[in-house]
PDB file of C-alpha atoms in Angstrom:
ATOM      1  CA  UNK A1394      -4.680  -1.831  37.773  1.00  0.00           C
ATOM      2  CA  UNK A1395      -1.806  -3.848  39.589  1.00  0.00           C
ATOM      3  CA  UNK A1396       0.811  -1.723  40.988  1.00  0.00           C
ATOM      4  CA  UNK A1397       3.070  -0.857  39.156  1.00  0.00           C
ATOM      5  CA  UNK A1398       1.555  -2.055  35.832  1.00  0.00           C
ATOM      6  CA  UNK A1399       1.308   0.768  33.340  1.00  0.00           C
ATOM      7  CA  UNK A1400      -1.756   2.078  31.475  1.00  0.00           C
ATOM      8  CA  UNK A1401      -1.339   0.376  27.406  1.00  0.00           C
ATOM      9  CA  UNK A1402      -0.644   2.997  24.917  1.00  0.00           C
ATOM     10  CA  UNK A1403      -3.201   5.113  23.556  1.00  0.00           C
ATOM     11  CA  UNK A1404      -3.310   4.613  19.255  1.00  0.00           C
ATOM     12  CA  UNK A1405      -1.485   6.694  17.459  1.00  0.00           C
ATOM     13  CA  UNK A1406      -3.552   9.239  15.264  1.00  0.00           C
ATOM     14  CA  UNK A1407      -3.359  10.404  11.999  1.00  0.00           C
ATOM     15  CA  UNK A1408      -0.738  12.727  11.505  1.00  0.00           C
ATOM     16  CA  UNK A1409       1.399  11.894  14.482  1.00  0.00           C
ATOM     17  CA  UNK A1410       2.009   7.814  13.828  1.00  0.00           C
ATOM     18  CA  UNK A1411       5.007   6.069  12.646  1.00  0.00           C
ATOM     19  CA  UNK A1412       3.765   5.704   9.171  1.00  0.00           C
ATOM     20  CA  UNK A1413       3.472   9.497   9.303  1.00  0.00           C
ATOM     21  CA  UNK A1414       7.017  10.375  10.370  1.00  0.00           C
ATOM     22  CA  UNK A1415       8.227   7.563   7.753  1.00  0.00           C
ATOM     23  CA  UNK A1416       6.242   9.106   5.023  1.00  0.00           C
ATOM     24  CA  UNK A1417       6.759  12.334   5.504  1.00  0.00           C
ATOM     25  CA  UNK A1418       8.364  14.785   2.730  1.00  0.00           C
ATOM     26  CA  UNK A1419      10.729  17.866   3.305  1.00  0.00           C
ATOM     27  CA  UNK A1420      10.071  20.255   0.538  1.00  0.00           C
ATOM     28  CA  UNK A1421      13.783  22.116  -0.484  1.00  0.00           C
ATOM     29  CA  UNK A1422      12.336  23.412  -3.937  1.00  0.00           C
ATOM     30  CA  UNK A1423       8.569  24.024  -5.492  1.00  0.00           C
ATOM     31  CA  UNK A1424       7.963  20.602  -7.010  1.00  0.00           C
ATOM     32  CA  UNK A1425      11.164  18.790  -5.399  1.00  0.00           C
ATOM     33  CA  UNK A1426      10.870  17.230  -1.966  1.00  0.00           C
ATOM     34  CA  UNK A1427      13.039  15.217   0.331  1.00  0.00           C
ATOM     35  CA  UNK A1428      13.115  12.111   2.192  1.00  0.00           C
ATOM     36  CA  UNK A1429      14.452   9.454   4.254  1.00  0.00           C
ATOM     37  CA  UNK A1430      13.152   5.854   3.281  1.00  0.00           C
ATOM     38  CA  UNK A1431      13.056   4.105   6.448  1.00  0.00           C
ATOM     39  CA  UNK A1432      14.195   0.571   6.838  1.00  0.00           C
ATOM     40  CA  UNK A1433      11.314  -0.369   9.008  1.00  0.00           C
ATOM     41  CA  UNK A1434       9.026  -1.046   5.933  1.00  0.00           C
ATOM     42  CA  UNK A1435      11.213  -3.321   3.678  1.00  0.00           C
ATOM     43  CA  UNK A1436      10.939  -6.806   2.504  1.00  0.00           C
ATOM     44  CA  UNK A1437      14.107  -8.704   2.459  1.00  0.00           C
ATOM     45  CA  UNK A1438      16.436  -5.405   1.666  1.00  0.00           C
ATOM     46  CA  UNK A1439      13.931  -3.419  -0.707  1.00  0.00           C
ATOM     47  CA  UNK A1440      11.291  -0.817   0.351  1.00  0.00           C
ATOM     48  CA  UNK A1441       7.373  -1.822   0.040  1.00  0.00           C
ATOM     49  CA  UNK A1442       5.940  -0.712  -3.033  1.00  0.00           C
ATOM     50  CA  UNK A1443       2.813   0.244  -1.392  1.00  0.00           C
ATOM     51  CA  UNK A1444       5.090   2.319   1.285  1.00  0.00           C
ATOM     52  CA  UNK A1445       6.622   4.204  -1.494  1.00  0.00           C
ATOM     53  CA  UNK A1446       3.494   5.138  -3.364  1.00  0.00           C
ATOM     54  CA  UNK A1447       2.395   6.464   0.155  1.00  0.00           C
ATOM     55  CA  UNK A1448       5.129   8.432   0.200  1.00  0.00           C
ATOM     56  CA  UNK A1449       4.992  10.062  -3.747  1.00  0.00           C
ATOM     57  CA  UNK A1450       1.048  10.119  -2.836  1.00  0.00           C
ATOM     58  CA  UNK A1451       2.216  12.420   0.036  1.00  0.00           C
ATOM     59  CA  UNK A1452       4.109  15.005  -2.392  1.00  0.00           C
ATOM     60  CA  UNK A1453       1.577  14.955  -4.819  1.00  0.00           C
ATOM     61  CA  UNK A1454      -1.146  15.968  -1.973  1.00  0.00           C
ATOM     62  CA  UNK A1455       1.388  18.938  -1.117  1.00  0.00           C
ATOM     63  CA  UNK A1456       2.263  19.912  -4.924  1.00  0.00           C
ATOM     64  CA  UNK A1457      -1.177  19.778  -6.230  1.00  0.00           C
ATOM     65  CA  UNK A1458      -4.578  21.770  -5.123  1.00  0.00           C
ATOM     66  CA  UNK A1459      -6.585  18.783  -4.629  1.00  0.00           C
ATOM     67  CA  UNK A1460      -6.076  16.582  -0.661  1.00  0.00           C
ATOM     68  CA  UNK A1461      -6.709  13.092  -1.670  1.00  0.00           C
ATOM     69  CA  UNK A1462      -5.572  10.652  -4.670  1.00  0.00           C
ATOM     70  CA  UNK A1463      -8.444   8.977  -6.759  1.00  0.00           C
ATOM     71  CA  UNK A1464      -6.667   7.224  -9.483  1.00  0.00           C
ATOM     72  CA  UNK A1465      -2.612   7.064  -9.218  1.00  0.00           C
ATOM     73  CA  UNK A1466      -0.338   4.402 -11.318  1.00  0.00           C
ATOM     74  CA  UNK A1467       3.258   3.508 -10.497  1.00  0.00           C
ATOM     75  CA  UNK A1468       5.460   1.902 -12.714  1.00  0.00           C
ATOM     76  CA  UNK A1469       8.572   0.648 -10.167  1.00  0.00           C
ATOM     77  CA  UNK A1470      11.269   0.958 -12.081  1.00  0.00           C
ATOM     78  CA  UNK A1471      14.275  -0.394 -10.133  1.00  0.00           C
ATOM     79  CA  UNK A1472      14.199  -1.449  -6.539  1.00  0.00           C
ATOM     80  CA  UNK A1473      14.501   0.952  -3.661  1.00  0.00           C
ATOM     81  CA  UNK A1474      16.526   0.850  -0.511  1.00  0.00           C
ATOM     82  CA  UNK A1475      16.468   2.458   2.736  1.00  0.00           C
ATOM     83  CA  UNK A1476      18.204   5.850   2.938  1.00  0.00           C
ATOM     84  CA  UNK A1477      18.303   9.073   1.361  1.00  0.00           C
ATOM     85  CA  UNK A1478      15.883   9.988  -1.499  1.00  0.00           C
ATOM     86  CA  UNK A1479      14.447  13.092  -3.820  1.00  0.00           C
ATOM     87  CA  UNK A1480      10.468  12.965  -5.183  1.00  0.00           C
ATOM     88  CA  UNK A1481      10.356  15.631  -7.374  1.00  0.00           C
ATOM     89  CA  UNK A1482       6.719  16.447  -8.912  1.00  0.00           C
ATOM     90  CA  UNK A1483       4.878  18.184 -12.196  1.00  0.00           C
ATOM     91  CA  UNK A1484       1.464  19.430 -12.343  1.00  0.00           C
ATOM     92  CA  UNK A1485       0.157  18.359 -15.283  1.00  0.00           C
ATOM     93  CA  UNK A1486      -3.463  19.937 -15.157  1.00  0.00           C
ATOM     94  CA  UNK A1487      -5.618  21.565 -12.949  1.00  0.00           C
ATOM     95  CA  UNK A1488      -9.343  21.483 -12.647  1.00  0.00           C
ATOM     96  CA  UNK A1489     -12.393  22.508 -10.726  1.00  0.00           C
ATOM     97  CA  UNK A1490     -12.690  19.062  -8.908  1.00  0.00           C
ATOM     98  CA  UNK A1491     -10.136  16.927 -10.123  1.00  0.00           C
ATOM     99  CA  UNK A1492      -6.101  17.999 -11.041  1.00  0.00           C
ATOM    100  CA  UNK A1493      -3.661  15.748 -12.181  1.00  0.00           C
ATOM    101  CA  UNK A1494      -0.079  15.475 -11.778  1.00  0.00           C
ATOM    102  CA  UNK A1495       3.262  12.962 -12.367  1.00  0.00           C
ATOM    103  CA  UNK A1496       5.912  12.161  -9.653  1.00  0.00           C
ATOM    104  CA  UNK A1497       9.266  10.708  -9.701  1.00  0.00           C
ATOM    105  CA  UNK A1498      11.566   9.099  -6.630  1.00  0.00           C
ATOM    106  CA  UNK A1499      15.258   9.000  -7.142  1.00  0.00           C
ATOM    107  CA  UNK A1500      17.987   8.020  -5.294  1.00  0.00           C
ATOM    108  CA  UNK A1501      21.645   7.553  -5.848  1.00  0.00           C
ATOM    109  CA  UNK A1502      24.240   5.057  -7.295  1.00  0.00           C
ATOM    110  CA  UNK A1503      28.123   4.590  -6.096  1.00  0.00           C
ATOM    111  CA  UNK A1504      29.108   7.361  -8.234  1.00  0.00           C
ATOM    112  CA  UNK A1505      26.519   9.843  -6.988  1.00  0.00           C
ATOM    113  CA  UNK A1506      24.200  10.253  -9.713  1.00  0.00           C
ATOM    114  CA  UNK A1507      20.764   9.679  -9.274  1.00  0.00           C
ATOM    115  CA  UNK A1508      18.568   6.733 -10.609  1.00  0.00           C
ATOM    116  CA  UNK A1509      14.667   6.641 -11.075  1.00  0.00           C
ATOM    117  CA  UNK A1510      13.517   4.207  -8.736  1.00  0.00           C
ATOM    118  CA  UNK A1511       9.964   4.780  -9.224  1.00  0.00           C
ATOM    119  CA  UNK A1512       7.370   7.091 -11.611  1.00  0.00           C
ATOM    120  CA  UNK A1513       3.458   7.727 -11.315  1.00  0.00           C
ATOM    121  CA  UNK A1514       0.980   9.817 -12.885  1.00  0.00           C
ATOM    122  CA  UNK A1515      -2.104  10.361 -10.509  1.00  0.00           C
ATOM    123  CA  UNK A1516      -5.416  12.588 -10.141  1.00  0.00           C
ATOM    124  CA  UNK A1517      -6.151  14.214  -7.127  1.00  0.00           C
ATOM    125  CA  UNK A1518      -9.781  15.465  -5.859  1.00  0.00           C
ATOM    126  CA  UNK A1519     -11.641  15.635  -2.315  1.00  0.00           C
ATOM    127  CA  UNK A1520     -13.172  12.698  -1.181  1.00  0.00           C
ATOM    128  CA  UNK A1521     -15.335  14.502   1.011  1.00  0.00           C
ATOM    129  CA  UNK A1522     -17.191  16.193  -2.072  1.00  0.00           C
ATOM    130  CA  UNK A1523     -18.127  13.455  -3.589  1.00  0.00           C
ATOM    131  CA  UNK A1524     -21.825  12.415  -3.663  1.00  0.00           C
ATOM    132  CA  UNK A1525     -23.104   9.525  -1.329  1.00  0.00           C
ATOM    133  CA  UNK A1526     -25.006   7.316  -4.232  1.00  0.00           C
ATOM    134  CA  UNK A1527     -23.582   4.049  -4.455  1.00  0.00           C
ATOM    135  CA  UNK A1528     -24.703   1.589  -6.925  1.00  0.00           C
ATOM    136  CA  UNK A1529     -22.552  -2.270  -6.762  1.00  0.00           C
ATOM    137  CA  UNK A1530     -22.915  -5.467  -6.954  1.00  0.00           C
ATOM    138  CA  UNK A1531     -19.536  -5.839  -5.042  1.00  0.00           C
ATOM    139  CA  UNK A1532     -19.777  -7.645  -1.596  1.00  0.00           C
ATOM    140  CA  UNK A1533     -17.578  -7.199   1.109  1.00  0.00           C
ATOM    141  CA  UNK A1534     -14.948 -10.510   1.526  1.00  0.00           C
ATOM    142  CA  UNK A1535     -16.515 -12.947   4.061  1.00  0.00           C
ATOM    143  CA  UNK A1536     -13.323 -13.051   6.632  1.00  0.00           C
ATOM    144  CA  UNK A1537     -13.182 -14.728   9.848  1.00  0.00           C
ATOM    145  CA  UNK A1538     -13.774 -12.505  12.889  1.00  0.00           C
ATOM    146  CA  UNK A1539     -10.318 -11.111  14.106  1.00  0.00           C
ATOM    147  CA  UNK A1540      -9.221 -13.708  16.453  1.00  0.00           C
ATOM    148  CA  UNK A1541     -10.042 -16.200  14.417  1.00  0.00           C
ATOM    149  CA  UNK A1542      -7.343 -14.764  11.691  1.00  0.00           C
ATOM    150  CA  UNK A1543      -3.653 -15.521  12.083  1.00  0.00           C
ATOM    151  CA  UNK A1544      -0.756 -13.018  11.887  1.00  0.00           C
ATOM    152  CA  UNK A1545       2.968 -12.682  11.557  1.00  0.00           C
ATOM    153  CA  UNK A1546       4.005 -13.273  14.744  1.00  0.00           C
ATOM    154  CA  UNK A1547       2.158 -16.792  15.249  1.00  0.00           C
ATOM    155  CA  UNK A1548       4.424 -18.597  12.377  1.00  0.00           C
ATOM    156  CA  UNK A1549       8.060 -17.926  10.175  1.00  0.00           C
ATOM    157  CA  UNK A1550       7.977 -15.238   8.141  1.00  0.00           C
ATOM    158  CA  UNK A1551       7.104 -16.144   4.271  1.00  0.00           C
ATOM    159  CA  UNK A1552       9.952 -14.524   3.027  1.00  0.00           C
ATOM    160  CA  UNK A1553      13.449 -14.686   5.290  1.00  0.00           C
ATOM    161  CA  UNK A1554      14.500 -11.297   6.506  1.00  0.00           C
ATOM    162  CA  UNK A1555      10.672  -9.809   5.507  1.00  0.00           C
ATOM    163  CA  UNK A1556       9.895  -9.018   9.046  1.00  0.00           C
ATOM    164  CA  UNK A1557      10.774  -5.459   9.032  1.00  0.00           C
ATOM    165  CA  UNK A1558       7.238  -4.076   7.759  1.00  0.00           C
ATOM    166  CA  UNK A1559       5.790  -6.920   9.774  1.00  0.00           C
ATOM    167  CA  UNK A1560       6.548  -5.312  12.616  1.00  0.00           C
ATOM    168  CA  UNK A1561       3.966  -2.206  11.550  1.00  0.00           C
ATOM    169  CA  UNK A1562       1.182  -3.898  10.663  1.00  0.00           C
ATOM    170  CA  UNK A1563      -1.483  -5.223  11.816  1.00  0.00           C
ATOM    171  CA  UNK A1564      -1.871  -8.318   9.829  1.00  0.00           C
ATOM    172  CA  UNK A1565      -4.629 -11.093  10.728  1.00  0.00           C
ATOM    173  CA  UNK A1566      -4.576 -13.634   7.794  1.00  0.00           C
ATOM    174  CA  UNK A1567      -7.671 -15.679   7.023  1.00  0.00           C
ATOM    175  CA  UNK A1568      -6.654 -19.372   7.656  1.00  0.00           C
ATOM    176  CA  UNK A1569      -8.359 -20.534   4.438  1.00  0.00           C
ATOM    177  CA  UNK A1570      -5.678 -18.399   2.825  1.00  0.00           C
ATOM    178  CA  UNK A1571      -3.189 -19.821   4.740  1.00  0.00           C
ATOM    179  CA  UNK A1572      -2.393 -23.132   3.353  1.00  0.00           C
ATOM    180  CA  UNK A1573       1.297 -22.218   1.942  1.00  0.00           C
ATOM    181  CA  UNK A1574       2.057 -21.468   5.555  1.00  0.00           C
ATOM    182  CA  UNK A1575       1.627 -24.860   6.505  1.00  0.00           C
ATOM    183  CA  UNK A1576       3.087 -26.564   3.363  1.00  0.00           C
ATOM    184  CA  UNK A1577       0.231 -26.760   1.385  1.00  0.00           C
ATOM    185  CA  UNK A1578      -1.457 -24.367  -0.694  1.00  0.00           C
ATOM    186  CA  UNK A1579      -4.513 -24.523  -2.453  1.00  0.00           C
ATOM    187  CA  UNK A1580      -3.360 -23.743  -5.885  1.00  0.00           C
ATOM    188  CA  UNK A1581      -6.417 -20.960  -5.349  1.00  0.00           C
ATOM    189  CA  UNK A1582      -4.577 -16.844  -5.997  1.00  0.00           C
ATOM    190  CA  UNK A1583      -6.682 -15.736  -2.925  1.00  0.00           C
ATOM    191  CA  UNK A1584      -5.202 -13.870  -0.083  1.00  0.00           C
ATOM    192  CA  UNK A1585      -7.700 -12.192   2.606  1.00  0.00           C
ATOM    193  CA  UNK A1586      -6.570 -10.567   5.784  1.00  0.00           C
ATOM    194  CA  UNK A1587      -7.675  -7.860   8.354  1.00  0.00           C
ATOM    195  CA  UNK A1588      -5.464  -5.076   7.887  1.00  0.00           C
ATOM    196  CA  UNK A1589      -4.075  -2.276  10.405  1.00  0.00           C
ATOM    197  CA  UNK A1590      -1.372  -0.189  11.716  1.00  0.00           C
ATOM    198  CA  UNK A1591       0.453  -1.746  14.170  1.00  0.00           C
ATOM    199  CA  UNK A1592       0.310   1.060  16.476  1.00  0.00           C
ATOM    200  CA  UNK A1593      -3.781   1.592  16.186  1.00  0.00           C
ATOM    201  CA  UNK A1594      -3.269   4.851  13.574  1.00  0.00           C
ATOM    202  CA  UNK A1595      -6.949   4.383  11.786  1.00  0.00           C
ATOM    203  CA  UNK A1596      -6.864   4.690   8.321  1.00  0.00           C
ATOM    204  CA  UNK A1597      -6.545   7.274   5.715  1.00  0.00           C
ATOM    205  CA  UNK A1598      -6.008   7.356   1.663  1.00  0.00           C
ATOM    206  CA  UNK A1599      -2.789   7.649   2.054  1.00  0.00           C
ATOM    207  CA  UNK A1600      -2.615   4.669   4.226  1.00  0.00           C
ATOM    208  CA  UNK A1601      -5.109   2.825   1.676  1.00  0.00           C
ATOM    209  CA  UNK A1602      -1.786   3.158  -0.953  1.00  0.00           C
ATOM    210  CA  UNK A1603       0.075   0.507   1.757  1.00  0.00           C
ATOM    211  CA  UNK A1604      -2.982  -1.559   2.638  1.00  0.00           C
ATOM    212  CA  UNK A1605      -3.390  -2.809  -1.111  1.00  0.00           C
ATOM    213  CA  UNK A1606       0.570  -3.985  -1.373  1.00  0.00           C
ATOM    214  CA  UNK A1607       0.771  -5.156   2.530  1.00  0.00           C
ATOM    215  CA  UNK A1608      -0.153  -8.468   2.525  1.00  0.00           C
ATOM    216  CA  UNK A1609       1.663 -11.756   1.406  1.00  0.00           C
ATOM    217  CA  UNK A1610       1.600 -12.601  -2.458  1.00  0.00           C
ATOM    218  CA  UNK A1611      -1.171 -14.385  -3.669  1.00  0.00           C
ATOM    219  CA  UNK A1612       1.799 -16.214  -5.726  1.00  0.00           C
ATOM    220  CA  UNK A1613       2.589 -18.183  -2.159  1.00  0.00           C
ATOM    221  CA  UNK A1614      -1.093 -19.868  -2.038  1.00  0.00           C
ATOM    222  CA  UNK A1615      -0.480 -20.649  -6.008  1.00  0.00           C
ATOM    223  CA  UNK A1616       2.423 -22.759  -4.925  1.00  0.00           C
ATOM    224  CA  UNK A1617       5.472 -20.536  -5.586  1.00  0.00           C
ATOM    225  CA  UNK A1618       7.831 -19.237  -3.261  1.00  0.00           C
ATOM    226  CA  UNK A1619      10.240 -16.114  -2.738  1.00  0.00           C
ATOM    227  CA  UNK A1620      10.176 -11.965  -3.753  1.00  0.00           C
ATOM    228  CA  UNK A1621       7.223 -11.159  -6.374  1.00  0.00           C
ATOM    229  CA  UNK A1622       8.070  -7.917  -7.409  1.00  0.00           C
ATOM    230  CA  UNK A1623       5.551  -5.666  -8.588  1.00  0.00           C
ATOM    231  CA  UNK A1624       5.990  -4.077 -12.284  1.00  0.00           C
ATOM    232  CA  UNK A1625       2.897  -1.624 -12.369  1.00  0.00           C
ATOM    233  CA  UNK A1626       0.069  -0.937  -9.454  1.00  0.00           C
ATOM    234  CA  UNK A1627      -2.902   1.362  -9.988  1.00  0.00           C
ATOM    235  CA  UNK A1628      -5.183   2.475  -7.326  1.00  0.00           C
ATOM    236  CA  UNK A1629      -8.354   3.433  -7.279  1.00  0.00           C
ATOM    237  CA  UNK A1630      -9.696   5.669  -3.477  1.00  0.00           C
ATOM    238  CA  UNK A1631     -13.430   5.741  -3.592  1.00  0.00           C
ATOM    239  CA  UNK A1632     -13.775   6.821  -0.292  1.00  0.00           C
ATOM    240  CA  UNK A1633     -12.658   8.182   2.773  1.00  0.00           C
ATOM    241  CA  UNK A1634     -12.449   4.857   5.403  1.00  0.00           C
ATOM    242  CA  UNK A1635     -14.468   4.356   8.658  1.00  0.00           C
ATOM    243  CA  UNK A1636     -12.037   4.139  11.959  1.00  0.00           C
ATOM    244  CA  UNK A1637     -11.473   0.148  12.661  1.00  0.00           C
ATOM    245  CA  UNK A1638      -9.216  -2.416  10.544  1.00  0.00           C
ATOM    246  CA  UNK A1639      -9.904  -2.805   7.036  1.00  0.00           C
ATOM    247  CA  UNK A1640     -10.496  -6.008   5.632  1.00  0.00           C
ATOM    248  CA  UNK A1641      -8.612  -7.011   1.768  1.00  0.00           C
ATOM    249  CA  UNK A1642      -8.985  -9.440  -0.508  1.00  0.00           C
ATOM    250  CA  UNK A1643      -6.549 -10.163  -2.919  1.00  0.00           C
ATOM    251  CA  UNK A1644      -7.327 -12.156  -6.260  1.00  0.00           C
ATOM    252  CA  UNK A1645      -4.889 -13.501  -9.228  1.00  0.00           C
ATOM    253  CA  UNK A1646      -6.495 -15.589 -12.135  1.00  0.00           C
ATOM    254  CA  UNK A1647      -3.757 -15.697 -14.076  1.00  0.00           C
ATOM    255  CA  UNK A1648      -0.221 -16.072 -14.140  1.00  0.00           C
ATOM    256  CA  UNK A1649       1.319 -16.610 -17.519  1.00  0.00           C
ATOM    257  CA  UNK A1650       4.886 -16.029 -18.751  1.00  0.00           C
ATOM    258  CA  UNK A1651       6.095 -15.730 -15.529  1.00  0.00           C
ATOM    259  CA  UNK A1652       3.955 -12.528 -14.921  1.00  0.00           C
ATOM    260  CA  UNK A1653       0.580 -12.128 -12.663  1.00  0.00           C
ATOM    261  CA  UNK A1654      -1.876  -9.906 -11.747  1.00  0.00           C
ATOM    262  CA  UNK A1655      -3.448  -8.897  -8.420  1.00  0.00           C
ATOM    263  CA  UNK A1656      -6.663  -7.352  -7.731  1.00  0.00           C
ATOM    264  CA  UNK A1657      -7.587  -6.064  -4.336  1.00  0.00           C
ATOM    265  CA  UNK A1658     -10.229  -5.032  -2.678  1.00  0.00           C
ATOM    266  CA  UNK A1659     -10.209  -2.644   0.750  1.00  0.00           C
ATOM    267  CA  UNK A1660     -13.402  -2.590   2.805  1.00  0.00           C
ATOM    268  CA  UNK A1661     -13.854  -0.615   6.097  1.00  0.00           C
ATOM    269  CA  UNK A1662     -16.073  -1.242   9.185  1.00  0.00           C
ATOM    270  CA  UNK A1663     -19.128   0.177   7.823  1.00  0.00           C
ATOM    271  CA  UNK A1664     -18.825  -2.309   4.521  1.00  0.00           C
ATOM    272  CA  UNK A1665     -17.915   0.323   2.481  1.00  0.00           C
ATOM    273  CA  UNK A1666     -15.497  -0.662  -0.709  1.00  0.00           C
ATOM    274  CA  UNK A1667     -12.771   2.355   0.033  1.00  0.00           C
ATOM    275  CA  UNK A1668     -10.036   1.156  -2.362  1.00  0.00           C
ATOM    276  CA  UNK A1669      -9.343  -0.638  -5.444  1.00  0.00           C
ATOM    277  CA  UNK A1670      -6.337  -2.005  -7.438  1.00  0.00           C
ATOM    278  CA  UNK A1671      -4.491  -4.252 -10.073  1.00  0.00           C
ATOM    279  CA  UNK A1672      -0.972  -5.279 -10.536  1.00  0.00           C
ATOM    280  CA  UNK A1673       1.475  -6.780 -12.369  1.00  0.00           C
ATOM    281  CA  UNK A1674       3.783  -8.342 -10.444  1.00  0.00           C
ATOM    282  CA  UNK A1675       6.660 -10.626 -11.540  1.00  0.00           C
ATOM    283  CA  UNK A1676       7.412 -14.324 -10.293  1.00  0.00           C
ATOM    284  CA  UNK A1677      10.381 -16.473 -10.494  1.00  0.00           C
ATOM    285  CA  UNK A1678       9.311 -19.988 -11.714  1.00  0.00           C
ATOM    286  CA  UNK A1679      11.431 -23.224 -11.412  1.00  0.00           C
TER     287      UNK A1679
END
């Protein structure tokens, strides 16, 4: 090593990385939890959906007896901003292998009183119980090796001002996905990227709750342009990820009165399908 030079930083790992600290939940009350929401994952001025369900996921896995979400459904509500925030929790039912349990995120108007911001209803269980027989037709998405993708930093952000989360992700787009980067998109809803944490933290389920809502909207290779907020998102964990980046694939098939869905697939380094979703996400046309 040259003199001088330093030795690169070793990856963060899971439960001591940024997306840790930034999701992390301070409980003041059984069932009521604080928390910070940190600028560094918004687009424009509003907080990632996929960030916030990481972050509800996270009281949830405290409040209920089960580690790791299967199913959980948010319906976003009204945007959230960076700052001060309260998740407060319900156990709805517990089981042998599977309890369930609803979540709320608040924050607060001028006047001090709070407003929902977000609401889900999710079942917990433990991944690691779950028997190995897997039966698909499913095929992992055929992306370009890794330096063959494109990210972020090697064009203008989609969106202006959308670089905060940028900057903690590791993003490589595939360039047949690419076209409404360069002016012209294929009209196809397809959106496939590797997927990481910027500073090397592998993957986790909570972390599988961001990957599905990371990447740009499928809306841009349609042909449209600016903020598609999502309505509803439901994911599915199916399994706990290999270390490595994750590769997702992100379909839309139709878009109809000014409404779409998205369906994504998350697939790890040993081809495994570890997460699934849909949503409903809402477009401005004209």
């Amino acid at each position: 090593m040259p003199e001088g030079a330093s030795a690169p930083a070793a990856p963060a790992v899971i439960g001591a990385s940024e997306f840790d600290r930034d999701t992390a939940v301070t409980r003041r009350a059984p069932g009521v939890y604080d928390i910070d929401l940190s600028a560094g994952w918004t687009i424009i001025s509003a907080v990632n959906g996929g960030y916030l369900l990481a972050v509800l996921g996270r009281a949830l896995a405290d409040a209920l007896p089960h580690p790791d979400p299967f199913t959980i459904t948010a319906h976003y509500l009204t945007a959230s901003h960076p700052g001060p925030a309260v998740v407060r929790t319900e156990t709805v039912r517990t089981g042998r292998t599977l309890s369930t349990g609803q979540a709320s995120l608040y924050q607060y108007d001028d006047h001090g009183n709070e407003v929902e911001r977000i609401r889900v209803l999710a079942s917990y269980g433990d991944l690691a119980d779950l028997p190995d027989d897997v039966r698909t037709t499913a095929t992992p998405p055929a992306v370009p090796p890794l330096e063959q993708c494109f990210g972020p930093e090697d064009g203008p952000a989609p969106v202006e001002g959308s670089s905060a989360i940028a900057d903690r992700l590791m993003l490589k787009l595939d360039p047949s996905t690419l076209g409404w980067a360069l002016g012209a998109p294929s009209g196809k809803g397809e959106m496939r990227a590797w997927f990481g944490l910027a500073d090397g933290r592998d993957a986790d389920p909570l972390s599988l709750l961001l990957a599905v809502d990371a990447l740009p909207p499928t809306a841009f290779e349609i042909g449209l342009k600016g903020w598609v907020p999502t309505v509803e998102l439901t994911v599915h964990v199916r399994h706990r990820p290999a270390p490595g980046p994750l590769r997702v694939a992100i379909t839309t098939r139709n878009l109809a009165g000014g409404f779409l869905e998205e369906d994504a697939e998350v697939w790890d380094t040993e081809d495994r399908l570890v997460a699934q979703s849909r949503q409903l996400a809402r477009v401005r046309l004209g």
